[in-house]
GROMACS .gro file of C-alpha atoms in nm:
model
  175
    1UNK     CA    1   0.251   0.181   2.057
    2UNK     CA    2   0.368  -0.174   2.110
    3UNK     CA    3   0.579  -0.221   1.797
    4UNK     CA    4   0.622  -0.058   1.462
    5UNK     CA    5   0.409  -0.193   1.179
    6UNK     CA    6   0.649  -0.062   0.915
    7UNK     CA    7   0.657  -0.310   0.628
    8UNK     CA    8   0.325  -0.472   0.725
    9UNK     CA    9  -0.013  -0.468   0.555
   10UNK     CA   10  -0.326  -0.314   0.697
   11UNK     CA   11  -0.632  -0.486   0.553
   12UNK     CA   12  -0.949  -0.280   0.591
   13UNK     CA   13  -1.202  -0.457   0.810
   14UNK     CA   14  -1.542  -0.509   0.645
   15UNK     CA   15  -1.685  -0.250   0.887
   16UNK     CA   16  -1.491   0.032   0.716
   17UNK     CA   17  -1.720   0.210   0.472
   18UNK     CA   18  -1.515   0.525   0.419
   19UNK     CA   19  -1.233   0.600   0.175
   20UNK     CA   20  -1.055   0.285   0.290
   21UNK     CA   21  -1.333   0.036   0.212
   22UNK     CA   22  -1.173  -0.294   0.092
   23UNK     CA   23  -0.826  -0.142   0.077
   24UNK     CA   24  -0.488  -0.288   0.162
   25UNK     CA   25  -0.236  -0.036   0.294
   26UNK     CA   26   0.138  -0.094   0.307
   27UNK     CA   27   0.274   0.082   0.616
   28UNK     CA   28   0.581   0.283   0.514
   29UNK     CA   29   0.645   0.441   0.855
   30UNK     CA   30   0.502   0.389   1.205
   31UNK     CA   31   0.649   0.571   1.504
   32UNK     CA   32   0.530   0.753   1.816
   33UNK     CA   33   0.481   1.062   1.592
   34UNK     CA   34   0.231   0.884   1.367
   35UNK     CA   35   0.215   0.657   1.065
   36UNK     CA   36   0.198   0.674   0.689
   37UNK     CA   37   0.138   0.422   0.414
   38UNK     CA   38   0.006   0.376   0.064
   39UNK     CA   39  -0.308   0.202  -0.056
   40UNK     CA   40  -0.181  -0.078  -0.279
   41UNK     CA   41  -0.504  -0.179  -0.450
   42UNK     CA   42  -0.661   0.133  -0.594
   43UNK     CA   43  -0.545   0.202  -0.952
   44UNK     CA   44  -0.631   0.530  -1.120
   45UNK     CA   45  -0.702   0.577  -1.489
   46UNK     CA   46  -0.385   0.782  -1.540
   47UNK     CA   47  -0.060   0.629  -1.661
   48UNK     CA   48   0.277   0.703  -1.505
   49UNK     CA   49   0.385   0.847  -1.841
   50UNK     CA   50   0.097   1.099  -1.833
   51UNK     CA   51   0.135   1.194  -1.468
   52UNK     CA   52   0.508   1.180  -1.391
   53UNK     CA   53   0.706   1.162  -1.713
   54UNK     CA   54   1.037   1.164  -1.522
   55UNK     CA   55   0.947   0.825  -1.368
   56UNK     CA   56   0.805   0.676  -1.687
   57UNK     CA   57   1.126   0.511  -1.797
   58UNK     CA   58   1.181   0.360  -1.450
   59UNK     CA   59   0.828   0.220  -1.445
   60UNK     CA   60   0.643   0.080  -1.740
   61UNK     CA   61   0.526   0.388  -1.938
   62UNK     CA   62   0.171   0.246  -1.947
   63UNK     CA   63   0.169   0.144  -1.579
   64UNK     CA   64  -0.123   0.305  -1.397
   65UNK     CA   65  -0.064   0.547  -1.113
   66UNK     CA   66  -0.218   0.413  -0.792
   67UNK     CA   67  -0.428   0.625  -0.557
   68UNK     CA   68  -0.209   0.597  -0.247
   69UNK     CA   69  -0.445   0.773  -0.009
   70UNK     CA   70  -0.642   1.085   0.067
   71UNK     CA   71  -0.351   1.291   0.205
   72UNK     CA   72  -0.176   1.523  -0.045
   73UNK     CA   73  -0.320   1.359  -0.358
   74UNK     CA   74  -0.095   1.583  -0.571
   75UNK     CA   75   0.220   1.436  -0.412
   76UNK     CA   76   0.405   1.136  -0.558
   77UNK     CA   77   0.526   0.832  -0.367
   78UNK     CA   78   0.743   0.592  -0.569
   79UNK     CA   79   0.781   0.243  -0.423
   80UNK     CA   80   1.036   0.019  -0.584
   81UNK     CA   81   1.195  -0.320  -0.561
   82UNK     CA   82   1.567  -0.244  -0.563
   83UNK     CA   83   1.855  -0.464  -0.675
   84UNK     CA   84   2.051  -0.303  -0.391
   85UNK     CA   85   1.825  -0.191  -0.102
   86UNK     CA   86   2.090   0.068  -0.008
   87UNK     CA   87   1.985   0.260  -0.323
   88UNK     CA   88   1.644   0.332  -0.164
   89UNK     CA   89   1.597   0.666   0.006
   90UNK     CA   90   1.414   0.470   0.278
   91UNK     CA   91   1.389   0.092   0.305
   92UNK     CA   92   1.042  -0.041   0.384
   93UNK     CA   93   1.101  -0.418   0.398
   94UNK     CA   94   1.362  -0.639   0.234
   95UNK     CA   95   1.437  -0.504  -0.112
   96UNK     CA   96   1.131  -0.273  -0.110
   97UNK     CA   97   1.194   0.093  -0.056
   98UNK     CA   98   1.107   0.446  -0.152
   99UNK     CA   99   1.267   0.607  -0.454
  100UNK     CA  100   1.401   0.959  -0.437
  101UNK     CA  101   1.309   1.100  -0.781
  102UNK     CA  102   1.580   1.366  -0.740
  103UNK     CA  103   1.851   1.111  -0.660
  104UNK     CA  104   2.074   0.911  -0.894
  105UNK     CA  105   1.911   0.645  -1.111
  106UNK     CA  106   1.895   0.329  -0.901
  107UNK     CA  107   1.891  -0.026  -1.025
  108UNK     CA  108   1.525  -0.122  -0.997
  109UNK     CA  109   1.347  -0.447  -1.067
  110UNK     CA  110   1.000  -0.287  -1.049
  111UNK     CA  111   0.838   0.042  -0.957
  112UNK     CA  112   0.488   0.150  -0.859
  113UNK     CA  113   0.387   0.515  -0.842
  114UNK     CA  114   0.124   0.645  -0.600
  115UNK     CA  115  -0.064   0.974  -0.589
  116UNK     CA  116  -0.105   1.073  -0.226
  117UNK     CA  117  -0.075   0.862   0.084
  118UNK     CA  118  -0.256   0.753   0.398
  119UNK     CA  119  -0.152   0.930   0.717
  120UNK     CA  120  -0.227   0.898   1.087
  121UNK     CA  121  -0.138   1.135   1.371
  122UNK     CA  122   0.023   1.026   1.699
  123UNK     CA  123  -0.165   0.727   1.841
  124UNK     CA  124  -0.437   0.744   1.574
  125UNK     CA  125  -0.348   0.420   1.395
  126UNK     CA  126  -0.303   0.240   1.727
  127UNK     CA  127  -0.653   0.351   1.826
  128UNK     CA  128  -0.799   0.232   1.497
  129UNK     CA  129  -0.627  -0.104   1.546
  130UNK     CA  130  -0.776  -0.135   1.896
  131UNK     CA  131  -1.119  -0.055   1.749
  132UNK     CA  132  -1.081  -0.338   1.495
  133UNK     CA  133  -1.077  -0.115   1.186
  134UNK     CA  134  -0.769  -0.289   1.045
  135UNK     CA  135  -0.643  -0.645   1.018
  136UNK     CA  136  -0.264  -0.668   1.029
  137UNK     CA  137  -0.090  -0.913   0.794
  138UNK     CA  138   0.269  -0.980   0.697
  139UNK     CA  139   0.386  -0.841   0.367
  140UNK     CA  140   0.447  -1.074   0.077
  141UNK     CA  141   0.711  -0.904  -0.144
  142UNK     CA  142   0.475  -0.949  -0.443
  143UNK     CA  143   0.186  -0.759  -0.279
  144UNK     CA  144   0.279  -0.408  -0.398
  145UNK     CA  145   0.298  -0.532  -0.757
  146UNK     CA  146  -0.013  -0.750  -0.771
  147UNK     CA  147  -0.321  -0.669  -0.971
  148UNK     CA  148  -0.661  -0.817  -0.897
  149UNK     CA  149  -0.840  -0.838  -0.563
  150UNK     CA  150  -0.553  -0.793  -0.317
  151UNK     CA  151  -0.802  -0.743  -0.030
  152UNK     CA  152  -0.947  -1.092  -0.078
  153UNK     CA  153  -0.605  -1.246  -0.150
  154UNK     CA  154  -0.449  -1.105   0.169
  155UNK     CA  155  -0.741  -1.220   0.384
  156UNK     CA  156  -0.731  -1.565   0.225
  157UNK     CA  157  -0.359  -1.588   0.297
  158UNK     CA  158  -0.421  -1.496   0.664
  159UNK     CA  159  -0.636  -1.809   0.693
  160UNK     CA  160  -0.889  -1.919   0.952
  161UNK     CA  161  -1.204  -1.708   0.979
  162UNK     CA  162  -1.037  -1.448   0.754
  163UNK     CA  163  -1.063  -1.695   0.464
  164UNK     CA  164  -1.439  -1.679   0.491
  165UNK     CA  165  -1.428  -1.298   0.504
  166UNK     CA  166  -1.227  -1.300   0.182
  167UNK     CA  167  -1.528  -1.437  -0.006
  168UNK     CA  168  -1.748  -1.141   0.092
  169UNK     CA  169  -1.864  -0.965  -0.225
  170UNK     CA  170  -1.779  -0.597  -0.278
  171UNK     CA  171  -2.153  -0.526  -0.270
  172UNK     CA  172  -2.306  -0.737   0.014
  173UNK     CA  173  -2.655  -0.688  -0.131
  174UNK     CA  174  -2.546  -0.923  -0.412
  175UNK     CA  175  -2.482  -1.201  -0.160
   0.00000   0.00000   0.00000
């Protein structure tokens, strides 16, 4: 492991046709022991109010829960933009951090709730990066709260040949 990718985006390469097809993952932790993150661009059909009523007043009651990844889909990951990053149980980048639902009510600007997460064992993410499965991009603080095609937006922002990739349709047979 060269350096931690905590607080960076992993953009799924077009060659990924599994669960992670056209996803953008925010890396929450990346150490020698492994990595974890949440898929930012996969909304569910369930609202925060329906799924986690205790977080409904911190997030918009009608905000959709996001499908954070295939690991522990019954678990909840709450990612917020904090007025004071020290209020976060774990800071991810800048004012973005994880909310401890059992802790005191923090001063939040915004909150997104995820069901499950993406996880990698020791060296697994590094191997996938070497194989070209992921494209690493810097985090824009707005990324976790964007709607729309974040996959295309993040590739476009990366520029160069990635801009062309960003125009690839979700179903290549429609090209």
